Backbone as a ProteinNet text record, in pm:
[ID]
protein_1_A
[PRIMARY]
MKLYADGAGAERTGRPGGWAFALVDGDALVLEGFGGDGCTTSLLMEFEAVQRGLKAALDAGVRELELISDCRIALDVVRGVFLPKPLHVRARAEALHAVAQGLVVHPRWVRAHAGEAWNEAGDAMAAWARDAQLHD
[TERTIARY]
-6896.7	-6752.3	-6717.9	-6620.8	-6577.2	-6427	-6386.4	-6245.2	-6212.3	-6123.6	-6072.2	-5934.9	-5910.3	-5782.2	-5736	-5604.9	-5551.5	-5406.7	-5368.2	-5231.6	-5177.2	-5044.8	-4979.2	-4856.9	-4839	-4721.9	-4727.6	-4630.4	-4621.7	-4702.7	-4735.5	-4808.2	-4715.5	-4587.8	-4491.4	-4427.1	-4398.7	-4331.3	-4191	-4148.8	-4011.6	-3995	-4103.3	-4097.2	-4145.2	-4109.1	-4155.9	-4307.4	-4365	-4507.7	-4536.8	-4655	-4697.8	-4843.7	-4882.4	-5021.1	-5059.6	-5190.3	-5239.9	-5385.8	-5426.3	-5566.9	-5603.9	-5731.8	-5786.8	-5920.3	-5932.8	-6058	-6123.3	-6245.6	-6311.6	-6448.6	-6480.4	-6612.9	-6673.1	-6774.4	-6826.3	-6719.1	-6675.2	-6565	-6435.3	-6438	-6321.6	-6235.1	-6106.4	-6010.4	-5991.7	-6012	-5997.1	-5859.5	-5822	-5693.1	-5643.3	-5512.1	-5453.4	-5327.7	-5289.4	-5166.4	-5115.3	-4985.5	-4925.8	-4790.3	-4744.3	-4614.3	-4582.2	-4472.5	-4433.2	-4349.6	-4317	-4236.4	-4151.3	-4025.7	-3935.4	-3948.4	-4019.8	-4028.1	-4166.3	-4260.5	-4399.6	-4475.3	-4608.1	-4696.3	-4806.2	-4878	-4987.9	-5098.7	-5128.9	-5235.1	-5200.7	-5077.7	-5039	-5046.3	-5016.1	-5026.6	-5173	-5262.2	-5406.1	-5450.8	-5409.7	-5443.8	-5388.2	-5264.8	-5199.8	-5274.8	-5314.6	-5387.8	-5518.4	-5593.5	-5721.7	-5699.9	-5606.4	-5583.1	-5537.3	-5444.3	-5397	-5506.5	-5587.9	-5698.2	-5802.1	-5838	-5934.3	-5880.4	-5752.3	-5690.8	-5689.7	-5656.1	-5655.3	-5795.5	-5896.8	-6035.3	-6074.3	-6040.2	-6067.6	-5999	-5872.2	-5796.4	-5855.9	-5922.1	-5985.5	-6126.4	-6170.9	-6302.5	-6416.3	-6384	-6487.2	-6532.5	-6661.4	-6713.7	-6789.7	-6825	-6895.8	-6847.5	-6822	-6775.8	-6805.6	-6799	-6806.7	-6662.9	-6625.6	-6492.4	-6500.9	-6425.6	-6428.3	-6291.5	-6292.1	-6167.6	-6192.5	-6086.5	-6095.8	-6043	-6021	-5971.9	-6082	-6144.2	-6253.2	-6203.9	-6081.3	-6029.9	-6021	-5970.1	-5961.4	-6100.2	-6196.3	-6333.1	-6392.2	-6364.8	-6412.2	-6350.9	-6223.7	-6158.6	-6225.9	-6256.5	-6326.3	-6460.4	-6525.8	-6654.6	-6638.6	-6515.9	-6493	-6461.9	-6441.2	-6404.1	-6252.1	-6186.4	-6041.4	-5985.8	-5865.6	-5792.9	-5725.6	-5735.9	-5678	-5526	-5462.4	-5317.1	-5268.6	-5145.5	-5038.5	-5051.8	-4979.8	-4993.9	-4969.5	-4867.8	-4839.4	-4952.8	-5021.5	-5135.8	-5252.8	-5275	-5383.8	-5361.1	-5238.1	-5208.1	-5238.6	-5202.7	-5231.6	-5381.8	-5452.1	-5597.3	-5663.8	-5618.6	-5676	-5651.5	-5532.4	-5502.8	-5592.2	-5614	-5702.6	-5844.6	-5892	-6028.5	-6045	-5944.5	-5951.6	-5968.7	-5897.2	-5911.6	-6051.7	-6103.4	-6236.1	-6346.1	-6322	-6423.6	-6452.6	-6363.4	-6385.2	-6475	-6520.7	-6602.4	-6723.7	-6818.7	-6925.8	-6879.6	-6848.6	-6791.1	-6889.9	-6913.1	-6997.8	-6905.8	-6860	-6767.6	-6836.6	-6763.5	-6814	-6697.9	-6717.5	-6617.3	-6635.9	-6523.7	-6524.1	-6424.8	-6454.1	-6362.2	-6238.9	-6121.4	-5996.3	-5990.9	-5937.6	-5913.8	-6041.9	-6151.1	-6279.5	-6320.3	-6230.7	-6257.3	-6313.7	-6330.9	-6377.3	-6260.2	-6278	-6167.7	-6082.4	-6143.5	-6065.1	-5997.2	-6059.4	-5994.7	-5873	-5887.2	-5774.7	-5661.1	-5695.9	-5594.5	-5520.6	-5594.7	-5531.6	-5438.5	-5481.3	-5399	-5269	-5279.2	-5160.4	-5065.3	-5120.3	-5035.6	-4968.3	-5041.6	-4983.7	-4873.6	-4895.9	-4794.2	-4669.9	-4690.8	-4578.2	-4498.1	-4568.4	-4502.2	-4426.4	-4484.6	-4416.3	-4289.1	-4301.2	-4186.7	-4076.5	-4114	-4015	-3928.4	-3982.3	-3906.7	-3791	-3804.7	-3700.7	-3576.6	-3593.1	-3483.4	-3423.6	-3474.3	-3420.7	-3299.5
-8735.1	-8747.4	-8806	-8898.8	-8962.5	-8944.1	-8916.4	-8906.7	-9016.9	-9106	-9210.3	-9166.2	-9173.7	-9129.9	-9230.7	-9257.3	-9351.9	-9317.4	-9348.7	-9330	-9460.5	-9472.3	-9592.5	-9549.6	-9609.1	-9575.9	-9645.6	-9615.1	-9673.4	-9589.2	-9646.7	-9574	-9481.9	-9511.2	-9428.9	-9327.7	-9211.8	-9105.7	-9150.6	-9103.4	-9128.4	-9240.7	-9297	-9406.9	-9356.2	-9424.7	-9384	-9401.3	-9317	-9325.8	-9286.5	-9324.4	-9289.7	-9249.8	-9175.7	-9131.8	-9145.5	-9159.1	-9168.5	-9126.3	-9072.6	-9042.3	-9073	-9097.7	-9117.5	-9044.4	-8955.5	-8886.1	-8960.6	-9008.8	-9099.4	-9045.4	-9054.8	-9019.1	-9144.7	-9200.7	-9331.3	-9435.1	-9503.2	-9599.2	-9543.7	-9418.9	-9360.8	-9280.6	-9306.4	-9230.9	-9093.9	-8988	-8850.9	-8797.5	-8812.7	-8766.2	-8864.3	-8871	-8948.2	-8878.4	-8907.3	-8852.6	-8942.2	-8939.4	-9017.5	-8959.2	-8990.7	-8943.8	-9002.2	-8959	-9015.9	-8920	-8965.8	-8889.7	-8991.2	-8959.3	-9052.5	-9057.2	-8960.5	-8950.3	-8898.9	-8989.8	-8949.5	-9056.9	-9046.6	-9147.7	-9181.8	-9289.1	-9327.7	-9222.3	-9164.5	-9064.2	-8941.3	-8894.9	-8779.2	-8809.6	-8932.5	-8970.3	-8978.8	-9020.9	-9017.9	-8874.2	-8783.7	-8641.3	-8587.8	-8623.2	-8575.5	-8623.4	-8749.3	-8804	-8729.1	-8707.2	-8637.6	-8493	-8424.9	-8283.9	-8266.4	-8347.8	-8336.8	-8370.8	-8471.3	-8507.4	-8397.5	-8337.1	-8227.1	-8107.5	-8076.5	-7964.5	-7991	-8112.2	-8147.7	-8136.8	-8179.5	-8168.9	-8022.5	-7939.6	-7795.3	-7735.8	-7769.3	-7718.1	-7763.2	-7878.9	-7931.4	-7875.8	-7790.8	-7729.9	-7806.8	-7912.7	-7989.8	-7909.7	-7904.8	-7829.6	-7916.9	-8038.8	-8130.7	-8271.7	-8347.7	-8484.2	-8569.2	-8698.4	-8794.4	-8832.9	-8815.6	-8851.3	-8987.2	-9082.5	-9218.8	-9250.5	-9289.3	-9319.4	-9426.4	-9498.8	-9595.8	-9536.6	-9405.4	-9336.6	-9247.4	-9294.1	-9217.2	-9080.9	-9075.1	-8948.8	-8844.4	-8881.2	-8786.4	-8739.5	-8830.2	-8792.4	-8698.6	-8725	-8635.4	-8496.1	-8489.1	-8359.4	-8281.4	-8348	-8281.8	-8227.1	-8301.2	-8256.8	-8144	-8119.7	-8012	-8058.5	-8186.3	-8240	-8250.1	-8169.7	-8165.8	-8247.1	-8293.2	-8358.7	-8251	-8256.6	-8151	-8152.5	-8268.6	-8275.7	-8404.1	-8424.1	-8326.3	-8210.5	-8106.1	-7981.7	-7997	-8075.7	-8089.7	-8163	-8252.1	-8320.9	-8224.1	-8143.7	-8045.3	-7945.6	-7900.3	-7806	-7867.8	-7993.2	-8060.7	-8080.4	-8110.3	-8125.7	-7994.5	-7886.1	-7755.1	-7720	-7752.6	-7726.6	-7810.6	-7936	-8023.1	-7968.5	-7930.6	-7878	-7751.6	-7667	-7542.6	-7571.6	-7669.8	-7705.4	-7759	-7838.4	-7897.2	-7792.3	-7676.1	-7570.9	-7515.8	-7539.8	-7492.3	-7581.2	-7692.4	-7790.3	-7830.4	-7889.8	-7961.3	-8106.9	-8155.2	-8288.3	-8377.7	-8495.1	-8596.7	-8712.1	-8712.4	-8815.8	-8951.7	-9056.7	-9193.4	-9283.3	-9351.6	-9444.9	-9580.2	-9644.2	-9782.9	-9860.8	-9985.5	-10072.3	-10097.2	-10088.6	-10114.7	-10259.9	-10281.9	-10416.1	-10499	-10431.7	-10501	-10526.5	-10501	-10535.8	-10425.2	-10303.8	-10193.3	-10153.5	-10168.4	-10162.1	-10035.5	-9918.8	-9795.6	-9774	-9819.8	-9811.2	-9903	-10020.6	-10115.1	-10060.3	-9995.3	-9935.8	-9824.1	-9740.2	-9633.5	-9687.9	-9793.7	-9857.5	-9909.1	-9972.9	-10026.9	-9914.5	-9804.9	-9692.2	-9627.9	-9611	-9551.1	-9640.7	-9770.8	-9864	-9860.7	-9852.8	-9842.8	-9715.2	-9602.2	-9474.3	-9480.2	-9547.1	-9565.7	-9647.2	-9758.2	-9846.7	-9780.6	-9692.4	-9620.2	-9531.2	-9485.1	-9400.5	-9479	-9608.9	-9692.6	-9700	-9670.2	-9684	-9551	-9441.2	-9308.1	-9274.3
6623.6	6631.7	6768.6	6769.7	6894	6910.3	7033.7	7066.4	7166	7126.1	7214.3	7261.8	7392	7447.6	7552.6	7552.6	7650.6	7682.4	7803.8	7848.6	7902.1	7903.3	7953.9	8032.3	8146.5	8226.7	8360.2	8443	8576.1	8674.1	8785.8	8889.7	8968.6	8966	9039.4	8946.7	8998	8923.2	8883.2	8769	8727	8628.1	8581	8484.7	8348.3	8240	8108	8093.9	8010.4	7982.4	7839.2	7793.4	7657.9	7657.9	7553.8	7538.4	7391.9	7367.9	7230.7	7227	7110.9	7089.5	6944.5	6924.6	6790.1	6783.6	6686.5	6659.3	6544.6	6569.1	6476.2	6438.6	6310.6	6259.9	6200.6	6267.7	6225.7	6249.6	6144	6153.7	6096.9	6050.7	5983.6	6079.9	6075.4	6153.4	6088.8	6167.1	6118.4	6156.1	6281.4	6333.8	6437.9	6450.8	6559.5	6605.5	6727.1	6781.2	6891.4	6911.6	7019.4	7053.6	7171.9	7216.4	7351.5	7408.2	7535.9	7617.5	7735.7	7829.8	7905.6	7923.4	7990.5	8140.9	8199.1	8344.9	8383.1	8405.6	8426.2	8503.1	8503	8562.7	8463.9	8490.6	8402.3	8403.9	8519.2	8526.8	8443.2	8452.1	8372.6	8223	8185.4	8044.6	7999.8	8089.2	8058.3	8032.7	8121	8104	7972.2	7942.9	7820.1	7695.6	7695.7	7581.2	7558.2	7665.2	7652.4	7610.5	7675.8	7644.2	7499.2	7455.4	7316.5	7216.9	7249.4	7160.5	7150.6	7264.1	7262.4	7184.9	7205.9	7134.1	6983.3	6943.3	6801.2	6741.8	6817.4	6770.1	6751.5	6848.8	6837.6	6714.8	6696.4	6582.6	6449.2	6449.6	6327.9	6307.9	6400	6386	6449.4	6522.3	6591.8	6713.2	6736.1	6850.6	6950.2	6908.7	6998.1	6968.6	7076.2	7056.9	7178.9	7158.4	7267.4	7302.3	7427.5	7474.8	7541.9	7490	7542.7	7602.1	7729.2	7799.8	7904.4	7937.7	8047.2	8178.1	8179	8299	8356.2	8461.3	8523.1	8574.2	8622.9	8676.6	8566.4	8450.1	8338.7	8296.9	8293.6	8257.4	8362	8489.3	8594.8	8581.7	8547.8	8530.2	8417.8	8308.2	8196.9	8245.6	8334.7	8390.7	8492.4	8539.6	8635.8	8775.7	8796.3	8927.4	8931.5	9016.7	9020.6	9135.8	9117.2	9225	9309.4	9441.6	9523.9	9530.6	9522.4	9531.8	9468.1	9441.7	9457	9358.2	9385.9	9311.2	9161.6	9122.3	8979.3	8906.7	8975.8	8914.8	8902.3	9004.6	8999	8885.8	8867.7	8760.1	8623.9	8605.3	8477.8	8460.3	8569.7	8563.5	8524.2	8581	8547.4	8401.3	8349.4	8208.4	8117.9	8154.2	8077.5	8077.9	8194	8204.5	8121	8119	8041.2	7891.8	7840.9	7699.1	7671.7	7763.4	7745.7	7739	7797.7	7798.5	7659.8	7563.6	7427.8	7344.7	7402.1	7330	7412.7	7345.5	7414.4	7417.4	7537.6	7553.9	7627.8	7571.7	7633.9	7677.2	7803.6	7849.5	7865	7826.1	7843.9	7885.9	7996.8	8046	7980.3	7945.3	7898.3	7982.5	8002.8	8076.7	7989.8	8050	7978.1	7932.2	7817.4	7762.5	7752.9	7719.4	7710.1	7565.2	7471.2	7333	7245.4	7297.4	7212.7	7122.6	6992.1	6895.9	6906.4	6905.9	6908	7043.2	7151.9	7281.9	7286.3	7229.9	7224.5	7138	7027.4	6940.4	7012.8	7085.9	7162.6	7268.9	7335.4	7437.4	7376.1	7260.9	7194	7151.3	7098.7	7057	7178.2	7286.8	7407.8	7464.6	7464.4	7514	7424.9	7293.8	7200.7	7229.2	7247.6	7275.4	7408.5	7507.9	7637.3	7618	7548.4	7530.2	7447	7355.8	7275.8	7364.1	7477.3	7569.5	7634.1	7641.4	7701	7613.4	7483.8	7389	7347.7	7403.2	7369.7	7452.6
[MASK]
++++++++++++++++++++++++++++++++++++++++++++++++++++++++++++++++++++++++++++++++++++++++++++++++++++++++++++++++++++++++++++++++++++++++

């Protein structure tokens, strides 16, 4: 089982952002999710995508998966490497790490926009969710 997760947003706080995940078995989509926030950052949306995807996998009874993301920081958090500050980012990192503890996770980094189909799909869904925040 593979979990692809991606976030989209601005680097500065206070801008719209979106997140998306796809849980895939072979070439078949098992679960997907996406959403957004009107006032966030790209990093927080990356965390949100991974955390929601891991939670959905747990709820579906998955106990081991490969997590694929183009965000090295999110993958490091899953491994237990936390960011020291700012405080709101650390709190979100700790929450993400806590969810990851319920699974056996094999993190794998992929380069963004490098043509990996499910990563590209996640990126497109996250961007759509971000852009939808502009019209709310």
